[in-house]
mmCIF file of C-alpha atoms in Angstrom:
data_model
loop_
_atom_site.group_PDB
_atom_site.id
_atom_site.type_symbol
_atom_site.label_atom_id
_atom_site.label_comp_id
_atom_site.label_asym_id
_atom_site.label_seq_id
_atom_site.Cartn_x
_atom_site.Cartn_y
_atom_site.Cartn_z
ATOM 1 C CA MET A 60 32.862 134.453 149.949
ATOM 2 C CA ASN A 61 33.733 135.951 153.123
ATOM 3 C CA LYS A 62 31.838 134.439 156.179
ATOM 4 C CA LYS A 63 30.775 136.617 158.940
ATOM 5 C CA SER A 64 30.723 135.482 162.354
ATOM 6 C CA HIS A 65 27.361 135.011 164.001
ATOM 7 C CA GLU A 66 26.667 138.046 165.587
ATOM 8 C CA GLU A 67 27.467 139.840 162.137
ATOM 9 C CA TYR A 68 24.582 137.869 160.585
ATOM 10 C CA MET A 69 22.260 138.341 163.659
ATOM 11 C CA LYS A 70 22.723 141.962 163.182
ATOM 12 C CA LEU A 71 21.375 141.628 159.700
ATOM 13 C CA ALA A 72 18.415 139.774 160.920
ATOM 14 C CA ILE A 73 18.147 142.357 163.479
ATOM 15 C CA GLY A 74 18.080 145.002 160.983
ATOM 16 C CA GLU A 75 15.020 143.264 159.520
ATOM 17 C CA ALA A 76 12.962 142.847 162.732
ATOM 18 C CA LYS A 77 13.671 146.785 163.053
ATOM 19 C CA LYS A 78 11.978 147.097 159.485
ATOM 20 C CA ALA A 79 9.072 144.771 160.915
ATOM 21 C CA GLY A 80 8.628 147.030 163.822
ATOM 22 C CA GLN A 81 8.484 149.999 161.807
ATOM 23 C CA ASN A 82 5.726 148.815 159.889
ATOM 24 C CA GLY A 83 3.558 148.030 162.892
ATOM 25 C CA GLU A 84 4.427 144.433 162.645
ATOM 26 C CA VAL A 85 6.142 142.054 165.677
ATOM 27 C CA PRO A 86 9.755 142.852 165.369
ATOM 28 C CA ILE A 87 11.377 139.748 163.995
ATOM 29 C CA GLY A 88 13.549 139.036 161.262
ATOM 30 C CA ALA A 89 15.310 136.128 159.380
ATOM 31 C CA ILE A 90 18.522 135.828 157.228
ATOM 32 C CA LEU A 91 19.156 132.583 155.232
ATOM 33 C CA VAL A 92 22.890 132.293 154.968
ATOM 34 C CA ALA A 93 24.665 129.502 152.321
ATOM 35 C CA GLU A 94 27.405 127.271 153.442
ATOM 36 C CA ASN A 95 29.867 129.719 151.934
ATOM 37 C CA GLY A 96 28.702 132.603 153.907
ATOM 38 C CA GLU A 97 26.794 134.285 151.269
ATOM 39 C CA VAL A 98 23.401 135.550 152.357
ATOM 40 C CA ILE A 99 20.468 133.856 149.980
ATOM 41 C CA ALA A 100 17.233 136.110 151.378
ATOM 42 C CA SER A 101 16.019 137.964 154.301
ATOM 43 C CA ALA A 102 12.750 138.700 155.761
ATOM 44 C CA HIS A 103 10.782 139.995 158.619
ATOM 45 C CA ASN A 104 7.520 139.496 160.085
ATOM 46 C CA ARG A 105 4.379 140.639 157.674
ATOM 47 C CA THR A 106 1.305 138.833 158.974
ATOM 48 C CA ILE A 107 -0.490 142.133 159.328
ATOM 49 C CA SER A 108 0.443 143.602 156.062
ATOM 50 C CA LEU A 109 -0.412 140.622 154.306
ATOM 51 C CA CYS A 110 -3.343 139.169 156.012
ATOM 52 C CA ASP A 111 -1.691 136.027 156.484
ATOM 53 C CA PRO A 112 -1.183 134.488 159.547
ATOM 54 C CA SER A 113 1.916 132.419 157.905
ATOM 55 C CA ALA A 114 3.983 135.508 157.053
ATOM 56 C CA HIS A 115 6.569 134.819 159.989
ATOM 57 C CA ALA A 116 10.141 135.920 159.111
ATOM 58 C CA GLU A 117 11.417 132.366 158.906
ATOM 59 C CA ILE A 118 8.106 131.133 156.183
ATOM 60 C CA LEU A 119 9.131 134.438 154.466
ATOM 61 C CA VAL A 120 12.616 133.744 154.018
ATOM 62 C CA LEU A 121 12.453 130.118 153.433
ATOM 63 C CA ARG A 122 9.912 131.133 150.496
ATOM 64 C CA LYS A 123 12.110 133.616 149.061
ATOM 65 C CA ALA A 124 15.141 131.038 149.310
ATOM 66 C CA GLY A 125 13.459 128.349 148.030
ATOM 67 C CA ILE A 126 12.740 130.254 144.805
ATOM 68 C CA ILE A 127 16.034 131.549 144.483
ATOM 69 C CA ILE A 128 17.654 128.540 144.607
ATOM 70 C CA LYS A 129 14.404 126.328 142.770
ATOM 71 C CA ASN A 130 14.451 123.830 145.647
ATOM 72 C CA TYR A 131 12.426 123.409 148.432
ATOM 73 C CA ARG A 132 15.310 121.594 150.394
ATOM 74 C CA LEU A 133 17.647 124.385 151.623
ATOM 75 C CA LEU A 134 20.622 122.173 152.402
ATOM 76 C CA GLU A 135 23.847 123.238 154.112
ATOM 77 C CA THR A 136 22.373 126.486 154.830
ATOM 78 C CA ILE A 137 21.961 128.659 158.387
ATOM 79 C CA LEU A 138 18.983 130.267 159.522
ATOM 80 C CA TYR A 139 19.409 133.096 161.649
ATOM 81 C CA VAL A 140 16.140 134.424 163.595
ATOM 82 C CA THR A 141 16.024 137.117 166.185
ATOM 83 C CA ILE A 142 13.420 135.290 168.383
ATOM 84 C CA GLU A 143 12.955 131.412 168.628
ATOM 85 C CA PRO A 144 11.041 129.955 165.958
ATOM 86 C CA CYS A 145 7.495 128.646 166.580
ATOM 87 C CA ILE A 146 5.875 124.998 166.102
ATOM 88 C CA MET A 147 5.034 126.345 162.268
ATOM 89 C CA CYS A 148 8.374 127.604 161.704
ATOM 90 C CA MET A 149 10.377 124.910 162.966
ATOM 91 C CA GLY A 150 8.109 122.447 160.979
ATOM 92 C CA ALA A 151 9.012 124.208 158.185
ATOM 93 C CA VAL A 152 12.883 124.612 158.938
ATOM 94 C CA ILE A 153 12.879 120.681 159.309
ATOM 95 C CA ASN A 154 10.910 120.231 155.752
ATOM 96 C CA SER A 155 13.248 122.237 154.053
ATOM 97 C CA ARG A 156 16.247 120.378 155.789
ATOM 98 C CA ILE A 157 18.124 123.336 157.403
ATOM 99 C CA LYS A 158 21.262 122.604 158.751
ATOM 100 C CA LYS A 159 21.291 124.941 161.728
ATOM 101 C CA ILE A 160 19.174 127.429 163.389
ATOM 102 C CA VAL A 161 20.840 130.530 165.064
ATOM 103 C CA PHE A 162 18.521 132.583 167.251
ATOM 104 C CA GLY A 163 18.879 135.369 169.612
ATOM 105 C CA ALA A 164 16.151 135.011 172.314
ATOM 106 C CA TYR A 165 14.148 132.307 173.576
ATOM 107 C CA ASP A 166 10.401 132.802 173.350
ATOM 108 C CA PRO A 167 8.905 131.111 176.323
ATOM 109 C CA LYS A 168 5.258 131.293 175.266
ATOM 110 C CA GLY A 169 5.595 129.833 171.932
ATOM 111 C CA GLY A 170 9.125 128.762 171.026
ATOM 112 C CA ALA A 171 9.515 125.329 169.553
ATOM 113 C CA ALA A 172 13.317 125.150 169.672
ATOM 114 C CA GLY A 173 14.262 124.808 173.515
ATOM 115 C CA SER A 174 11.689 126.761 175.461
ATOM 116 C CA LEU A 175 8.092 125.373 175.365
ATOM 117 C CA TYR A 176 8.828 122.415 172.908
ATOM 118 C CA ASN A 177 12.225 121.304 171.142
ATOM 119 C CA PHE A 178 11.780 119.973 167.827
ATOM 120 C CA THR A 179 15.780 119.532 167.178
ATOM 121 C CA GLU A 180 15.852 117.091 169.980
ATOM 122 C CA ASP A 181 12.550 114.736 168.976
ATOM 123 C CA LYS A 182 14.048 111.874 167.575
ATOM 124 C CA ARG A 183 10.857 110.621 165.966
ATOM 125 C CA LEU A 184 10.960 113.312 163.459
ATOM 126 C CA ASN A 185 12.951 112.803 160.012
ATOM 127 C CA HIS A 186 15.398 115.806 160.063
ATOM 128 C CA LYS A 187 17.703 116.984 162.760
ATOM 129 C CA THR A 188 18.616 120.768 162.732
ATOM 130 C CA ARG A 189 21.638 121.637 164.859
ATOM 131 C CA LEU A 190 20.802 124.954 166.921
ATOM 132 C CA ILE A 191 22.597 127.710 168.411
ATOM 133 C CA SER A 192 20.955 130.146 170.891
ATOM 134 C CA GLY A 193 21.523 133.578 172.632
ATOM 135 C CA ILE A 194 23.341 135.419 169.764
ATOM 136 C CA CYS A 195 22.805 138.865 170.217
ATOM 137 C CA GLU A 196 20.196 138.040 172.831
ATOM 138 C CA GLU A 197 19.972 141.447 174.756
ATOM 139 C CA GLU A 198 19.291 143.238 171.528
ATOM 140 C CA CYS A 199 16.900 140.731 170.339
ATOM 141 C CA ARG A 200 14.729 140.516 173.466
ATOM 142 C CA SER A 201 14.749 143.956 173.893
ATOM 143 C CA LEU A 202 13.606 144.998 170.354
ATOM 144 C CA ILE A 203 10.709 142.801 170.845
ATOM 145 C CA GLN A 204 9.987 143.843 174.852
ATOM 146 C CA GLU A 205 10.141 147.497 173.527
ATOM 147 C CA PHE A 206 7.504 146.894 170.699
ATOM 148 C CA PHE A 207 4.887 145.210 173.008
ATOM 149 C CA LYS A 208 5.263 147.831 176.045
ATOM 150 C CA LYS A 209 4.394 150.590 173.478
ATOM 151 C CA LYS A 210 1.333 148.788 171.903
ATOM 152 C CA ARG A 211 0.194 147.781 175.499
ATOM 153 C CA GLY A 212 0.871 151.554 176.254
#
């Protein structure tokens, strides 16, 4: 399998985020990639359409991947997500043993990977996930900002 660059994988996550936005959902997308570069699963926010407060892109992609690989431990995988994961999503990332998170833009109001909280640095937690931020940052940030500008009117 030919591995792509972080930017190429993030573009796939951005494509998922755009699907969410087109459906009136907060435009956040996620991709889970295996160590060999294969995309295991992709998802976007669906909290409104599923009437499910846990239906964040990250949670949905982890659920799909777990079913595909038949294991809740998603060892040696990389999660690409357009916006910094929240507390709930970071908890799921830690419990699923994801090796690395790559995200686009920080979420200063709810992020748990460096802005509001930093679960990747908390030594009390049983699993350490590496972190890369700022990949396609401007595109990820503007996508969500434009969504909320239109929504607020």
